[in-house]
Coordinates of C-alpha atoms in Angstrom, one line a residue:
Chain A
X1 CA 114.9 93.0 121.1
X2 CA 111.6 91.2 120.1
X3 CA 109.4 92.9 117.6
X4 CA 106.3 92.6 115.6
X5 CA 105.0 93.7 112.3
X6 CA 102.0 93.8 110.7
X7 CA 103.0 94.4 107.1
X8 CA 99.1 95.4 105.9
X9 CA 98.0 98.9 107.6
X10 CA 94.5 98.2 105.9
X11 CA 92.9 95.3 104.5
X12 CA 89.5 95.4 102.6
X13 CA 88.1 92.1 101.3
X14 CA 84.2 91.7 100.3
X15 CA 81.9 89.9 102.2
X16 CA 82.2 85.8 102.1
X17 CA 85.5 86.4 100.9
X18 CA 88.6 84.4 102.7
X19 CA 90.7 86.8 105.2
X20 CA 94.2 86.6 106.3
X21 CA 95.7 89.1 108.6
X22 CA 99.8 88.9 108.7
X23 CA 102.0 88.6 111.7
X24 CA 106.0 88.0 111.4
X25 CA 108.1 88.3 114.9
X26 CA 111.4 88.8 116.2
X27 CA 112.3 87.4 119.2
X28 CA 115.3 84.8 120.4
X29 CA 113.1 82.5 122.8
X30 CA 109.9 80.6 122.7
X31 CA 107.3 83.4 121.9
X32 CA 103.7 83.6 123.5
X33 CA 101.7 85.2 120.9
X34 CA 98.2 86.6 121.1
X35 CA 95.7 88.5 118.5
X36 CA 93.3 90.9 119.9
X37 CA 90.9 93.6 118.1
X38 CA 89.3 96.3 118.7
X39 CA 85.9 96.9 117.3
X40 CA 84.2 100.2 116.8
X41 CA 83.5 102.0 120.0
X42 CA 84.4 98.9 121.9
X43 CA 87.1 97.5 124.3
X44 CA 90.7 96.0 122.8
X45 CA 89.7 92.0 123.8
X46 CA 91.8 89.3 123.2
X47 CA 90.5 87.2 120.1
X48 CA 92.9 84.2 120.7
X49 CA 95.9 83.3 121.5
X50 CA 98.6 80.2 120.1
X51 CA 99.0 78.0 123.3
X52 CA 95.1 77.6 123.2
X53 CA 95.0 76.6 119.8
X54 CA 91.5 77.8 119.7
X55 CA 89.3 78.9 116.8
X56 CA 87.0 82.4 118.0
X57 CA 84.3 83.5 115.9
X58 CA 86.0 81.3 113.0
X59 CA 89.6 82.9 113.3
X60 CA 92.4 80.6 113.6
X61 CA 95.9 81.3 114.0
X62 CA 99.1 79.0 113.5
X63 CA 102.1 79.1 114.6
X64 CA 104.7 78.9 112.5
X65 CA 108.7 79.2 114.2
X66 CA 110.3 78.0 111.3
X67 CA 108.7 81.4 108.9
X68 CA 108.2 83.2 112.6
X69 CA 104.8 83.7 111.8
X70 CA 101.5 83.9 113.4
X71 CA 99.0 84.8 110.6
X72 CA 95.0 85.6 111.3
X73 CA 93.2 83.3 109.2
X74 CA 89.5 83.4 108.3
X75 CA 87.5 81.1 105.3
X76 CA 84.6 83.3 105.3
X77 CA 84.3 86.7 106.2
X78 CA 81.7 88.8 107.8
X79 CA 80.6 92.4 108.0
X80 CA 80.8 92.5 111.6
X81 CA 84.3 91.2 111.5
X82 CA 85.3 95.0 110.6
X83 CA 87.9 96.2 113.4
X84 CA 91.2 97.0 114.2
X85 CA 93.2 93.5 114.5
X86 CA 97.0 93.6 116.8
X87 CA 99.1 90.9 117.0
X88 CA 101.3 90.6 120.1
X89 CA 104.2 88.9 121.6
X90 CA 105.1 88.0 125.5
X91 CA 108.8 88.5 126.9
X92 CA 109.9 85.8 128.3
X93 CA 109.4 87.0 131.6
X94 CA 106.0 87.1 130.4
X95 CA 105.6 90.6 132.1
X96 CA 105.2 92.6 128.9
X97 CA 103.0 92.2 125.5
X98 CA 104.7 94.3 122.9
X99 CA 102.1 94.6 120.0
X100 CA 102.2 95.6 116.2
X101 CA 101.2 98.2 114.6
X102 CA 98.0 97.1 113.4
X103 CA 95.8 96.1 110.5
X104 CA 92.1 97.6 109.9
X105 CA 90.4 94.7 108.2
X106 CA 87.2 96.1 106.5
X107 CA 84.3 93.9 105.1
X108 CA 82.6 95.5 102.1
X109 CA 78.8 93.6 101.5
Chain B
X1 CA 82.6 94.3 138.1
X2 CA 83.6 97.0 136.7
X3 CA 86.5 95.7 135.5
X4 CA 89.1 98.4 134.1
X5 CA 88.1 102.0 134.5
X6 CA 89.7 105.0 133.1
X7 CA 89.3 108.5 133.9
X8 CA 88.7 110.8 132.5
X9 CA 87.7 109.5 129.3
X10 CA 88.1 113.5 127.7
X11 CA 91.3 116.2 128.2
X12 CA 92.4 119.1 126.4
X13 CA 95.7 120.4 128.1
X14 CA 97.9 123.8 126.7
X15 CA 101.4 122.9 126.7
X16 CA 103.1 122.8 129.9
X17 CA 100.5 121.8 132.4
X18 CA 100.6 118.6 134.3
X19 CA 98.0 116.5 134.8
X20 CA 97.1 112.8 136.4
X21 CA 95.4 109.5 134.4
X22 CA 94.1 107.1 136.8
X23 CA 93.2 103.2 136.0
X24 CA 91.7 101.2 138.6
X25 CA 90.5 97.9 138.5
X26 CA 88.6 95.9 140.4
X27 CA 90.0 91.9 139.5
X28 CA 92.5 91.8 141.9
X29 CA 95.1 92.1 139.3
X30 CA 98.8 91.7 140.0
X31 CA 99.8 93.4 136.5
X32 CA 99.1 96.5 135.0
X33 CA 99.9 98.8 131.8
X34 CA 99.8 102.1 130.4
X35 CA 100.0 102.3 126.5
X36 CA 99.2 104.8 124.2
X37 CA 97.7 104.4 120.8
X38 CA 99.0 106.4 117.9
X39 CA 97.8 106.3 114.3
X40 CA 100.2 104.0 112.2
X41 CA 102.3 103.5 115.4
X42 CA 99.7 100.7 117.3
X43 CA 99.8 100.7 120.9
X44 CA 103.1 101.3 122.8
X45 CA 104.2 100.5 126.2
X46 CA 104.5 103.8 128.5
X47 CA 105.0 102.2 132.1
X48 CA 104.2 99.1 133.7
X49 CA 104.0 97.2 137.2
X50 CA 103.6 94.1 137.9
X51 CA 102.7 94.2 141.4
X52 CA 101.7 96.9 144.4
X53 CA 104.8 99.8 145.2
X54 CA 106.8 98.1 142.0
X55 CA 107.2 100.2 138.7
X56 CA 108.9 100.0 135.3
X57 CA 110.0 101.5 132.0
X58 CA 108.3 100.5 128.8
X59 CA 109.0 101.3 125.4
X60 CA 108.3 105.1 125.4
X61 CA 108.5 106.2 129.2
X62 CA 109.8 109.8 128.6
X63 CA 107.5 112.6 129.9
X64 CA 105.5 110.3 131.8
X65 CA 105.8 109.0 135.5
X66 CA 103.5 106.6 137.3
X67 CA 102.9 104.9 140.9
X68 CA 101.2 102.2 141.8
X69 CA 100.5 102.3 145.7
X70 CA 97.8 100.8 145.7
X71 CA 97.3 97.6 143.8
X72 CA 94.1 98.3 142.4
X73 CA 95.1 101.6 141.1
X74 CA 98.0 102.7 138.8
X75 CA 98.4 106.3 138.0
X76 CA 99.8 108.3 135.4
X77 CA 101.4 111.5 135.4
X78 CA 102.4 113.7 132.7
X79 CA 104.2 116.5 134.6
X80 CA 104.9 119.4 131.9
X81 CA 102.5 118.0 128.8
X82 CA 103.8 118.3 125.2
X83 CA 102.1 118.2 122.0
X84 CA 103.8 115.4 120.9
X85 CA 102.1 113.4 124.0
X86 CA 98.5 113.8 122.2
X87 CA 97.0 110.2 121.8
X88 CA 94.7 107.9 123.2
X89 CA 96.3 106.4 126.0
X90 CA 95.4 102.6 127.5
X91 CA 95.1 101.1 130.5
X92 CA 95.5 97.3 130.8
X93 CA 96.1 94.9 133.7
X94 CA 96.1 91.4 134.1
X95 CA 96.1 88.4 136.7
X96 CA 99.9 87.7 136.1
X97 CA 102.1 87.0 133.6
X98 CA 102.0 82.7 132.1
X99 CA 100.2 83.8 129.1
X100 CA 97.3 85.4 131.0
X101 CA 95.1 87.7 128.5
X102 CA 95.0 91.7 129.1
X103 CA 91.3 93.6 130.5
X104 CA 91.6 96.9 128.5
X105 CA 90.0 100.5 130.0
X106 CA 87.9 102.6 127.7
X107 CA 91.2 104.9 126.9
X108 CA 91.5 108.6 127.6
X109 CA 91.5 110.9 124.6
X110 CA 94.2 113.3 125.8
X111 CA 95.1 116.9 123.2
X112 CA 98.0 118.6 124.2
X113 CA 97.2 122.1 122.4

């Protein structure tokens, strides 16, 4: 069965500071993995996913299969980057996206 | 475009009453999701569908039914509510599967006194 975890329930780092949000999987094929957030009184959005290799609102995320890892990465962060961050994982039917159980990052001034 | 609507956003049930969550979208999405949110527990699947008149179980189905006759809508029912089915509860649909990203509803706030 694939799985996700999200080791850190809450993660407070001060403003400016560099950010790292953890993601380890389970799962026996080639994974399709995705971060989204959910900010304060807002919408759960997508934030990026791996096959993009994309970099949104200065996150990045790597894939790593060999450590199955797919860590949230940020040199600098910012106040407004306060939310609730899920990582997620596509079957390989890629009908489902099971998601962890979540990290609350929190940016202190 | 409205995108993914939820109603209602509010519910306060007493244990034992039924009642219906409707999501509708209006993307002309093949896929769609129920989830609901618990603290510490993240979202979890209920019930999904990946298409109009098809159905199936997610992680945590118990409880819960759903239908999808319509492929812009995708109901679900909790028939005899328990207090252990208090959450916030998500909709989600997308185009199709292939890595396509998920359009989340507002969520429903559902106490089951």
């Amino acid at each position: 069965a694939q799985r996700v975890t999200q080791p850190e329930k809450l993660l407070s780092v001060f403003k400016g500071a560099p950010v790292e949000l953890k993601c380890n999987y389970s799962y026996s094929g080639s994974p399709e993995l995705f971060w989204y957030v959910q900010y304060s009184r807002q919408r759960l959005q997508l934030l990026l996913r791996h096959i993009s290799r994309e970099s949104i609102k200065g996150f990045t995320a790597d894939l790593n299969k060999g450590e199955t890892s797919f860590h949230l990465k940020k040199p600098f962060a910012q106040e407004e980057d306060s939310a609730m961050y899920y990582c997620a994982l596509s079957d390989s039917g890629y009908s489902t996206l099971t998601f962890g159980k979540g990290t609350m990052l929190l940016v202190s001034p | 475009n409205a995108g993914v609507t939820q109603t209602p956003k509010f519910r306060v049930l007493k244990t034992g009453q039924s009642m219906t969550l409707l999501c509708a979208q209006d993307m002309n999405h093949e896929y769609m999701y129920w989830y609901r949110q618990d603290p510490g527990m993240g979202l979890r699947l209920i019930h999904y569908s990946v298409g109009e008149g098809t159905t199936a179980k997610g992680e945590v189905p118990d409880g819960y039914n759903v239908s999808r006759l319509k492929k812009q809508n995708f109901l679900l029912g909790l028939e005899s509510a328990a207090p252990s089915q208090t959450s916030v509860y998500f909709c989600a649909s997308r185009l199709s599967g292939t890595n396509e990203k998920l359009f989340f509803g507002s969520g429903t706030q559902l106490s089951v006194l």
